[in-house]
Short mmCIF file of C-alpha atoms and ligand atoms in Angstrom, two decimals:
data_model
loop_
_atom_site.label_atom_id
_atom_site.label_comp_id
_atom_site.label_asym_id
_atom_site.label_seq_id
_atom_site.Cartn_x
_atom_site.Cartn_y
_atom_site.Cartn_z
CA MET A 636 119.12 100.32 92.09
CA ARG A 637 116.15 100.75 94.39
CA TYR A 638 116.59 99.41 97.91
CA ALA A 639 114.21 98.60 100.73
CA ILE A 640 115.47 98.68 104.30
CA ILE A 641 113.35 96.55 106.63
CA PRO A 642 113.98 97.34 110.32
CA ALA A 643 113.20 94.06 112.13
CA ALA A 644 115.54 94.20 115.11
CA GLY A 645 113.01 94.99 117.81
CA LYS A 646 112.61 93.05 121.06
CA GLY A 647 108.80 92.95 120.98
CA LYS A 648 108.44 94.20 124.59
CA ARG A 649 104.77 95.24 124.11
CA PHE A 650 104.05 91.91 122.39
CA GLY A 651 105.88 89.70 124.82
CA LYS A 652 108.44 88.26 122.39
CA LYS A 653 110.16 88.96 119.04
CA LYS A 654 106.96 89.09 116.97
CA GLN A 655 108.91 89.26 113.67
CA PHE A 656 109.61 85.52 114.12
CA VAL A 657 106.08 84.46 115.05
CA LYS A 658 104.69 81.94 112.55
CA VAL A 659 101.17 82.16 111.06
CA ASN A 660 100.06 79.40 108.66
CA GLY A 661 103.65 78.16 108.58
CA LYS A 662 105.22 81.52 107.62
CA THR A 663 106.92 84.05 109.91
CA ILE A 664 105.79 87.66 110.08
CA ILE A 665 109.09 88.82 108.56
CA GLN A 666 108.61 86.40 105.63
CA PHE A 667 105.13 87.84 104.97
CA THR A 668 106.63 91.33 104.90
CA VAL A 669 109.72 90.60 102.77
CA GLU A 670 107.81 88.56 100.18
CA VAL A 671 105.89 91.67 99.07
CA PHE A 672 109.15 93.50 98.36
CA GLU A 673 110.51 90.36 96.67
CA LYS A 674 107.55 90.54 94.28
CA SER A 675 107.53 94.32 93.76
CA GLU A 676 108.86 95.49 90.41
CA PHE A 677 109.85 98.75 92.09
CA ILE A 678 112.37 97.14 94.44
CA ASP A 679 115.70 95.67 93.33
CA ARG A 680 117.40 94.81 96.63
CA VAL A 681 116.41 94.39 100.27
CA VAL A 682 118.46 94.84 103.45
CA VAL A 683 116.92 93.51 106.64
CA VAL A 684 118.01 94.72 110.08
CA ALA A 685 117.87 91.98 112.70
CA PRO A 686 118.43 91.66 116.44
CA GLU A 687 122.10 91.14 117.24
CA ASP A 688 121.28 87.76 118.83
CA ALA A 689 119.18 86.60 115.86
CA ILE A 690 121.21 87.41 112.74
CA LYS A 691 121.64 83.74 111.78
CA GLU A 692 117.97 83.02 112.53
CA MET A 693 116.93 85.93 110.28
CA GLU A 694 119.29 84.82 107.49
CA LYS A 695 117.71 81.35 107.66
CA GLU A 696 114.18 82.78 107.50
CA LEU A 697 115.10 84.82 104.42
CA GLU A 698 117.40 82.40 102.58
CA HIS A 699 114.88 81.87 99.74
CA PHE A 700 114.42 85.55 98.90
CA SER A 701 116.76 86.41 96.02
CA LYS A 702 116.49 90.18 96.56
CA VAL A 703 117.71 90.04 100.16
CA GLU A 704 121.26 91.33 99.88
CA ALA A 705 122.19 91.36 103.56
CA VAL A 706 120.98 90.96 107.11
CA VAL A 707 122.66 93.59 109.31
CA LYS A 708 122.79 94.14 113.06
CA GLY A 709 120.17 96.36 114.68
CA GLY A 710 120.68 99.09 117.23
CA CYS A 711 119.14 100.05 120.55
CA GLU A 712 116.31 101.98 118.90
CA ARG A 713 114.45 101.66 115.59
CA GLN A 714 116.23 104.82 114.39
CA SER A 715 119.66 103.34 115.03
CA SER A 716 118.66 100.15 113.26
CA VAL A 717 117.62 102.11 110.19
CA LEU A 718 120.94 104.00 110.28
CA ASN A 719 122.78 100.66 110.26
CA GLY A 720 120.75 99.65 107.24
CA LEU A 721 121.57 102.92 105.47
CA LYS A 722 125.29 102.44 106.16
CA ALA A 723 125.12 98.98 104.57
CA ILE A 724 123.97 100.44 101.23
CA GLU A 725 126.07 103.63 101.17
CA GLY A 726 126.56 104.89 97.63
CA LYS A 727 124.43 102.14 96.09
CA CYS A 728 121.10 103.88 95.45
CA LYS A 729 119.25 107.12 94.84
CA GLU A 730 115.98 106.19 96.52
CA VAL A 731 115.30 103.97 99.51
CA ILE A 732 112.08 102.64 101.03
CA VAL A 733 112.00 102.03 104.78
CA HIS A 734 109.34 99.62 105.98
CA ASP A 735 108.69 98.05 109.39
CA GLY A 736 109.32 94.31 109.37
CA VAL A 737 106.22 93.90 111.53
CA ARG A 738 103.85 95.48 109.02
CA PRO A 739 103.24 92.28 107.02
CA LEU A 740 100.11 93.54 105.26
CA VAL A 741 101.98 96.02 103.09
CA THR A 742 100.94 95.70 99.44
CA LYS A 743 102.60 96.05 96.03
CA LYS A 744 99.99 98.77 95.40
CA LEU A 745 101.22 100.90 98.34
CA ILE A 746 104.83 100.55 97.15
CA SER A 747 103.98 101.58 93.58
CA GLU A 748 101.84 104.50 94.76
CA LEU A 749 104.75 105.77 96.88
CA PHE A 750 107.04 105.83 93.84
CA GLY A 751 104.31 107.51 91.75
CA ALA A 752 103.84 110.27 94.33
CA TYR A 753 107.63 110.66 94.73
CA GLN A 754 107.91 111.35 91.00
CA ASP A 755 104.84 113.59 90.87
CA TYR A 756 105.68 115.78 93.88
CA GLY A 757 109.46 115.92 93.45
CA VAL A 758 110.00 116.05 97.23
CA GLU A 759 112.63 114.31 99.41
CA GLY A 760 110.23 112.06 101.27
CA VAL A 761 106.81 110.46 100.74
CA ILE A 762 105.04 108.52 103.49
CA THR A 763 101.83 106.53 103.87
CA ALA A 764 99.18 107.50 106.40
CA VAL A 765 95.50 107.16 107.20
CA LYS A 766 93.00 109.58 108.71
CA PRO A 767 92.17 109.03 112.39
CA LYS A 768 88.62 107.83 113.06
CA ASP A 769 88.74 108.49 116.78
CA THR A 770 88.97 111.81 118.57
CA ILE A 771 92.56 112.55 119.67
CA LYS A 772 93.31 114.47 122.85
CA VAL A 773 96.46 115.77 124.54
CA VAL A 774 96.88 114.47 128.09
CA GLY A 775 98.99 115.78 130.93
CA ALA A 776 99.93 114.24 134.26
CA ASN A 777 99.32 110.53 134.70
CA LEU A 778 96.74 109.69 137.34
CA GLU A 779 96.28 106.25 138.89
CA GLY A 780 97.15 103.29 136.69
CA ASN A 781 96.78 104.25 133.02
CA ASP A 782 94.43 107.13 133.75
CA SER A 783 95.47 110.63 132.68
CA LEU A 784 94.30 114.23 132.91
CA VAL A 785 92.86 115.54 129.65
CA ILE A 786 94.39 118.84 128.50
CA LYS A 787 92.78 119.49 125.12
CA THR A 788 91.24 117.99 121.98
CA LEU A 789 93.11 118.24 118.69
CA ASN A 790 91.51 119.11 115.37
CA ARG A 791 91.13 115.67 113.79
CA GLU A 792 91.03 117.17 110.30
CA ARG A 793 94.70 118.19 110.65
CA LEU A 794 95.97 114.85 111.96
CA ILE A 795 97.15 111.66 110.22
CA LEU A 796 98.13 108.26 111.57
CA VAL A 797 101.50 107.56 109.98
CA GLN A 798 102.50 104.16 108.62
CA THR A 799 105.36 102.69 106.68
CA PRO A 800 106.42 102.16 103.88
CA GLN A 801 108.15 105.52 103.60
CA LEU A 802 110.17 106.48 100.49
CA PHE A 803 113.11 108.86 100.56
CA ASN A 804 115.92 110.40 98.60
CA TYR A 805 118.73 108.21 99.94
CA GLU A 806 121.36 110.94 100.39
CA VAL A 807 118.91 113.23 102.23
CA LEU A 808 117.72 110.47 104.57
CA TYR A 809 121.26 109.27 105.28
CA ARG A 810 122.44 112.83 105.99
CA CYS A 811 119.52 113.45 108.35
CA HIS A 812 120.12 110.20 110.20
CA LYS A 813 123.84 110.98 110.68
CA LYS A 814 123.05 114.51 111.86
CA ALA A 815 120.36 113.24 114.25
CA PHE A 816 122.83 110.70 115.66
CA GLU A 817 125.46 113.41 116.21
CA GLU A 818 122.94 115.79 117.81
CA GLY A 819 121.02 113.19 119.82
CA PHE A 820 117.73 113.88 118.02
CA TRP A 821 115.31 110.96 118.18
CA GLY A 822 112.17 110.51 116.07
CA THR A 823 109.69 107.67 116.01
CA ASP A 824 109.66 107.51 112.23
CA ASP A 825 112.22 108.36 109.56
CA ALA A 826 110.18 111.21 108.06
CA SER A 827 110.39 113.10 111.38
CA LEU A 828 114.13 113.45 110.83
CA LEU A 829 113.61 115.10 107.45
CA GLU A 830 110.97 117.39 108.96
CA HIS A 831 113.33 118.31 111.80
CA TYR A 832 116.03 119.39 109.35
CA GLY A 833 113.65 121.35 107.12
CA HIS A 834 112.97 118.93 104.27
CA THR A 835 109.61 118.51 102.59
CA VAL A 836 107.61 115.35 103.20
CA VAL A 837 104.29 114.45 101.57
CA ALA A 838 101.81 111.95 103.01
CA ILE A 839 99.71 109.79 100.69
CA LYS A 840 96.78 107.54 101.53
CA GLY A 841 97.84 104.35 103.26
CA ASP A 842 95.68 101.36 104.12
CA TYR A 843 93.85 100.80 107.41
CA ARG A 844 94.74 97.12 107.14
CA ASN A 845 98.48 97.91 106.92
CA ILE A 846 98.74 97.50 110.66
CA LYS A 847 101.91 97.35 112.73
CA ILE A 848 101.88 94.22 114.85
CA THR A 849 102.71 95.74 118.25
CA THR A 850 100.54 94.04 120.90
CA PRO A 851 98.98 90.54 120.97
CA GLU A 852 95.60 91.87 119.78
CA ASP A 853 97.27 92.99 116.55
CA MET A 854 98.20 89.39 115.73
CA GLU A 855 94.51 88.44 115.85
CA ILE A 856 93.65 91.36 113.58
CA PHE A 857 96.46 90.34 111.20
CA LYS A 858 95.02 86.83 110.86
CA ILE A 859 91.61 88.28 109.90
CA PHE A 860 92.98 90.85 107.43
CA LEU A 861 95.40 88.30 105.88
CA SER A 862 92.49 86.48 104.27
CA GLN A 863 91.04 89.73 102.87
CA ILE A 864 93.93 91.86 101.62
CA LYS A 865 95.38 91.43 98.12
CA ARG A 866 99.09 91.99 98.88
CA PHE A 867 100.44 91.17 95.40
CA ASP A 868 97.90 92.85 93.08
N1 CTP B 351 115.81 98.69 118.05
C1 CTP B 351 114.84 98.45 117.15
C2 CTP B 351 113.46 98.61 117.49
C3 CTP B 351 112.50 98.35 116.53
N2 CTP B 351 112.90 97.92 115.30
C4 CTP B 351 111.91 97.56 114.31
O1 CTP B 351 111.08 98.68 114.03
C5 CTP B 351 109.75 98.23 113.72
C6 CTP B 351 108.73 98.96 114.58
O2 CTP B 351 109.10 98.79 115.92
P1 CTP B 351 108.11 98.23 117.08
O3 CTP B 351 106.78 97.89 116.52
O4 CTP B 351 108.22 99.16 118.20
O5 CTP B 351 108.85 96.87 117.44
P2 CTP B 351 109.57 96.56 118.84
O6 CTP B 351 110.61 97.57 119.12
O7 CTP B 351 109.98 95.12 118.75
O8 CTP B 351 108.36 96.71 119.88
P3 CTP B 351 108.51 97.12 121.43
O9 CTP B 351 108.70 98.62 121.40
O10 CTP B 351 107.18 96.71 122.00
O11 CTP B 351 109.67 96.36 121.97
C7 CTP B 351 109.72 96.73 113.95
O12 CTP B 351 109.78 96.06 112.72
C8 CTP B 351 110.95 96.50 114.80
O13 CTP B 351 111.50 95.20 114.63
C9 CTP B 351 114.25 97.78 114.96
O14 CTP B 351 114.58 97.41 113.82
N3 CTP B 351 115.19 98.06 115.89
C1 LIG B 352 107.51 104.00 112.02
C2 LIG B 352 106.12 103.84 112.57
O1 LIG B 352 105.62 102.55 112.21
C3 LIG B 352 105.21 104.88 111.97
O2 LIG B 352 103.94 104.82 112.57
C4 LIG B 352 106.06 103.94 114.11
O3 LIG B 352 106.47 105.22 114.52
C5 LIG B 352 106.97 102.90 114.75
O4 LIG B 352 106.81 103.02 116.16
P1 LIG B 352 107.46 101.92 117.10
O5 LIG B 352 107.12 102.29 118.50
O6 LIG B 352 108.94 101.93 116.80
O7 LIG B 352 106.80 100.63 116.69
#
């Protein structure tokens, strides 16, 4: 069995509300996201991680998706939510995809390319990413407001902007998550846990339109891209 874990238990602080439940054209963001996995031939079952105070609401939103096996309670951070999802499918699968519930423009193509690369490279983790188009600098002390002191410029050719979906060997990911929990190691994506514990991760080309809806401007971008991207091809 191939599982997808969809962390969707965030509070949406930078957006102003739980953006996973925002409706566009009559469909919630989480429904846009899950429907791609529902239609992917590479995914057998889906577990969605929801806010503790919105489990029933999430179950209602997803009641028509046959692959959704469970809605489980989220944690205080994304990482702890993913760990709860991993616990819910213990011993059930060899590979697991983790994908942000608020990246609704994921495509079947990205999912299939992840599995292709996973087979080809034979590594424990494969992630999606795009090349930065802007210059990226390291900053130091904050100045007034959002201003900051520039320290140095990074070599853009050696940087990637990481997305989800991310595909992993289930046992390796679960072991890294449990170890990180015990040791108090926190990463902003799941692949960083594998890197921290010495596992090999490969990045493949993602899609610039596979945005994470984080701030209100992202919702406007989503509405534009939605009419352009072929999510089910
Ligand atoms: N405790 C958390 C925090 C985040 N997420 C999920 O992880 C994904 C990426 O998180 P982010 O975009 O940061 O969402 P929020 O945490 O809701 O945003 P904010 O940090 O602005 O509150 C989202 O699908 C979010 O629902 C989660 O499952 N559990
Ligand atoms: C996992 C992720 O989407 C990869 O870019 C990102 O790290 C999530 O960050 P967030 O602050 O939890 O949204």
